XYZ file of C-alpha atoms in Angstrom:
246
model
C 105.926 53.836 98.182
C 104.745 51.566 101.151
C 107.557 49.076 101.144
C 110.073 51.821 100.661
C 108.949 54.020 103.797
C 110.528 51.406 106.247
C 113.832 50.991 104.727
C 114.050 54.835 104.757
C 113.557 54.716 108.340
C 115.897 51.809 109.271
C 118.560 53.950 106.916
C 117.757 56.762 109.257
C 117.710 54.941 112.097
C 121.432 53.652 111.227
C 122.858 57.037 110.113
C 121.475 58.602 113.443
C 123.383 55.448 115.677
C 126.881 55.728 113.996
C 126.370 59.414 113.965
C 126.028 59.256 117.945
C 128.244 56.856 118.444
C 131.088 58.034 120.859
C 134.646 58.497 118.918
C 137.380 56.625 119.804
C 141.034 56.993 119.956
C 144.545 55.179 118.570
C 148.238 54.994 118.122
C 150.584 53.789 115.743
C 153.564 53.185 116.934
C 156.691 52.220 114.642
C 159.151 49.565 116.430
C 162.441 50.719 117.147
C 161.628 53.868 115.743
C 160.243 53.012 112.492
C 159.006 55.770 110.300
C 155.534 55.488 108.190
C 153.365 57.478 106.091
C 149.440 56.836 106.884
C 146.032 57.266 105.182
C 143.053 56.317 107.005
C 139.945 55.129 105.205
C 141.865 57.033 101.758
C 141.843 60.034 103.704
C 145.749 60.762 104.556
C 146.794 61.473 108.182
C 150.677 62.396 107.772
C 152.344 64.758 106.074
C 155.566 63.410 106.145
C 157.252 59.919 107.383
C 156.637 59.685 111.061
C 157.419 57.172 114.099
C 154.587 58.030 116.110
C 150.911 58.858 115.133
C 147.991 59.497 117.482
C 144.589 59.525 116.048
C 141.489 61.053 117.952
C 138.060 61.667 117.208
C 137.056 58.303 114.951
C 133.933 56.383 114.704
C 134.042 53.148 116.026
C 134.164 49.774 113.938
C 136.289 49.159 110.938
C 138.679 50.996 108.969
C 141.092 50.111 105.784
C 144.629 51.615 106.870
C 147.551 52.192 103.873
C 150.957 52.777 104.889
C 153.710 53.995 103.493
C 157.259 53.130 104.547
C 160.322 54.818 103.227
C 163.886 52.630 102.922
C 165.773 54.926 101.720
C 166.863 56.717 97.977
C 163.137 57.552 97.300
C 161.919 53.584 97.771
C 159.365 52.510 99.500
C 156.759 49.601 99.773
C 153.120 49.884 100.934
C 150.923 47.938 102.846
C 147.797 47.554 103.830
C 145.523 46.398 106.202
C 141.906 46.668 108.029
C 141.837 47.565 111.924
C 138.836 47.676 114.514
C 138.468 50.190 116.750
C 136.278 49.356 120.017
C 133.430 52.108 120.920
C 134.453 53.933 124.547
C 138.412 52.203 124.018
C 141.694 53.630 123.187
C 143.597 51.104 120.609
C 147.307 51.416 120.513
C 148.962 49.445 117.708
C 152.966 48.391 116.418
C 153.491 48.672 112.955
C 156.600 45.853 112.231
C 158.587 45.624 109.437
C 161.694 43.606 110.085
C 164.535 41.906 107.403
C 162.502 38.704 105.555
C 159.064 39.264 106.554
C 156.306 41.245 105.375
C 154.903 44.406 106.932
C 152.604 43.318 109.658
C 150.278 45.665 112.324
C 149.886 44.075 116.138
C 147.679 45.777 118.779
C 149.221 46.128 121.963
C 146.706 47.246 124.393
C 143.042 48.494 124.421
C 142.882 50.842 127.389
C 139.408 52.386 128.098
C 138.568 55.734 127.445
C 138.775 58.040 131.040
C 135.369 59.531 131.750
C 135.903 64.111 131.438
C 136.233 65.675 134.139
C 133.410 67.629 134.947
C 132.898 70.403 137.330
C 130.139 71.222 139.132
C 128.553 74.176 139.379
C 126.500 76.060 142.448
C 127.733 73.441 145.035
C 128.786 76.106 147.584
C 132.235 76.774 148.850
C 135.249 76.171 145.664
C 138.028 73.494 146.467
C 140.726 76.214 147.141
C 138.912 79.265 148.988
C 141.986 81.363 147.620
C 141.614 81.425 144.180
C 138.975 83.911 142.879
C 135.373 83.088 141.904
C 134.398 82.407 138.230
C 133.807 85.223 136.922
C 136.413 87.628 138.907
C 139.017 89.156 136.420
C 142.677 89.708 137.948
C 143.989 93.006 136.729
C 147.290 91.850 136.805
C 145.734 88.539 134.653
C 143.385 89.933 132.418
C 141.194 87.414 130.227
C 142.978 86.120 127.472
C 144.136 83.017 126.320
C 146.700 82.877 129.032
C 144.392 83.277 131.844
C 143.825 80.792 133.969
C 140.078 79.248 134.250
C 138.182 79.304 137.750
C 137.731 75.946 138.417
C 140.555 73.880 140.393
C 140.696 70.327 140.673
C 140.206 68.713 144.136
C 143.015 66.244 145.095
C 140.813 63.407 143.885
C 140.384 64.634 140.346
C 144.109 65.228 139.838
C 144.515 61.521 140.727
C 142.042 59.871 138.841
C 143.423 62.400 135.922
C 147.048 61.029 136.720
C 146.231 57.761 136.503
C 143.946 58.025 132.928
C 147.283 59.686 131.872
C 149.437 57.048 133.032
C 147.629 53.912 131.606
C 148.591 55.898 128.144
C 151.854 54.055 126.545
C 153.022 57.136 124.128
C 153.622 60.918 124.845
C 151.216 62.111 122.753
C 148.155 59.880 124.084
C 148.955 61.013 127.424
C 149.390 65.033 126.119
C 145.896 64.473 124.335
C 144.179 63.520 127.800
C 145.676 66.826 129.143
C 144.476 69.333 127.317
C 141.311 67.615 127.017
C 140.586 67.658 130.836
C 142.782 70.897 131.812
C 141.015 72.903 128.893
C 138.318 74.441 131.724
C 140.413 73.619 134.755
C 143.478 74.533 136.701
C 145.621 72.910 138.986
C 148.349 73.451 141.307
C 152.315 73.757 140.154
C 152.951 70.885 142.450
C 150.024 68.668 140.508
C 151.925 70.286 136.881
C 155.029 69.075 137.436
C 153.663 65.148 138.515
C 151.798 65.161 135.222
C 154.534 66.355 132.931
C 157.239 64.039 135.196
C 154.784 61.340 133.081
C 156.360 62.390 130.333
C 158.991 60.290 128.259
C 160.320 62.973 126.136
C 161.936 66.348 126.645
C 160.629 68.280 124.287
C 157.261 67.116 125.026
C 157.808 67.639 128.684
C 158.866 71.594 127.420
C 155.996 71.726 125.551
C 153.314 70.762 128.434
C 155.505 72.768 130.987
C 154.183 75.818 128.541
C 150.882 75.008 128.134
C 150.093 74.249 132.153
C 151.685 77.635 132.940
C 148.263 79.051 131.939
C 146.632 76.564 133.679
C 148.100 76.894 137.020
C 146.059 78.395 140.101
C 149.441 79.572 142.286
C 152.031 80.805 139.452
C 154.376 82.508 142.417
C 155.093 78.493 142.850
C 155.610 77.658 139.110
C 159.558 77.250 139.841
C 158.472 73.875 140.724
C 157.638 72.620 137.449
C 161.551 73.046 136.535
C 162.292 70.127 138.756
C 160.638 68.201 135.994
C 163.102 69.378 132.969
C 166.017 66.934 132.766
C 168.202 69.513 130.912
C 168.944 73.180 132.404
C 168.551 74.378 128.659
C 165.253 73.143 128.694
C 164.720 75.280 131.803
C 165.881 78.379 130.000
C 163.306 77.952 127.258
C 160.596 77.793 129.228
C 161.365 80.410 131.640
C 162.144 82.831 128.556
C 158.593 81.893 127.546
C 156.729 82.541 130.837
C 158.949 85.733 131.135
C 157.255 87.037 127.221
C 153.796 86.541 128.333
C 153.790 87.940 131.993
């Protein structure tokens, strides 16, 4: 009973490091717009054939990833390989498979993770003096999920937020960092539409035009987020929405 009491605590001792080990973060990128199924560790991740995945909230180290790639008439092959994801690092990866050669997976960057941002309370006077104190509940606004939060971002906080959001290659890396950091936050309509200008995608830059609209402080200036949308139908659709909600 003697020799097993250390070996339960160096078991405990490991279980308690990986389980407070800080997740991580991926992507999967087909090239040229190659579609793939994925399961992760046996566990799958898509439904259906994909070009893009983003993966959040994984424990660092190894992992065994299958894929799954369609050709066409119900074929497919599968392949599979391990991958290594650094603690405190984003890993974004290219699945290849070209004419001749077998399937292979390439990493293409490993960008740290941005640190939250944080707000701090009881430190006197807020950022914009206009916008009401936590707390204060606009009629017109009442509290629900399109409300905006009290806290605003100073200038400084919206640029170290851009550029976290920037050093992301994909859409949906960079869409992940904003609702992360803008889920107890607001910002200005002039900071919404530099963050969804980021954007590569139209229908993702629709998307986060919807979502900020609840997180704006001034939302007499949200016609400035339409200078954003490339296509005056994609105006349309998000004005429609902002109209339902008011």
């Amino acid at each position: 009973m003697k020799r097993m009491l250390p070996l339960l605590l160096c078991s405990l001792l490991l279980v308690l490091g990986v389980a407070q080990a800080a997740p991580v973060t991926a992507s999967i990128t087909g090239e040229q717009g190659l579609a793939f199924r994925l399961s992760l560790d046996g566990q799958p991740v898509s439904r259906g054939a994909r070009p893009q995945i983003y993966l959040d909230q994984l424990r660092p180290g190894y992992h065994w990833a299958d894929f799954y790639i369609p050709v066409g008439r119900g074929r497919g092959f599968n392949y599979r390989t391990q991958i290594f994801l650094a603690e405190g690092f984003e890993t974004n990866f290219i699945l290849l498979a070209r004419p001749g050669f077998p399937p292979a997976l390439r990493t293409v960057s490993t960008v740290p993770l941005a640190p939250p941002v944080v707000s701090y309370p009881n430190q006197g006077q807020y950022p914009n003096p206009g916008y009401p104190a936590p707390g204060y509940q606009n009629p017109r606004y009442p509290t629900d999920e399109y409300s905006a939060p009290a806290y605003q971002l100073s200038p400084a906080e919206v640029d170290n937020l851009l550029q976290a959001i920037q050093r992301r290659p994909f859409d949906d890396a960079r869409m992940g960092i904003m609702h992360d950091a803008l889920r107890e936050s607001v910002i200005t309509s002039q900071d919404a539409r530099r963050f969804i200008q980021c954007l590569s995608f139209d229908a993702n830059r629709i998307e986060t035009a919807k979502y900020l609209y609840s997180r704006v402080a001034d939302r007499h200036n949200f016609y400035q987020v339409y200078d954003a949308l490339v296509f005056p139908s994609s105006i349309r659709e998000v004005q429609e929405y902002v109209h339902s909600i008011r």
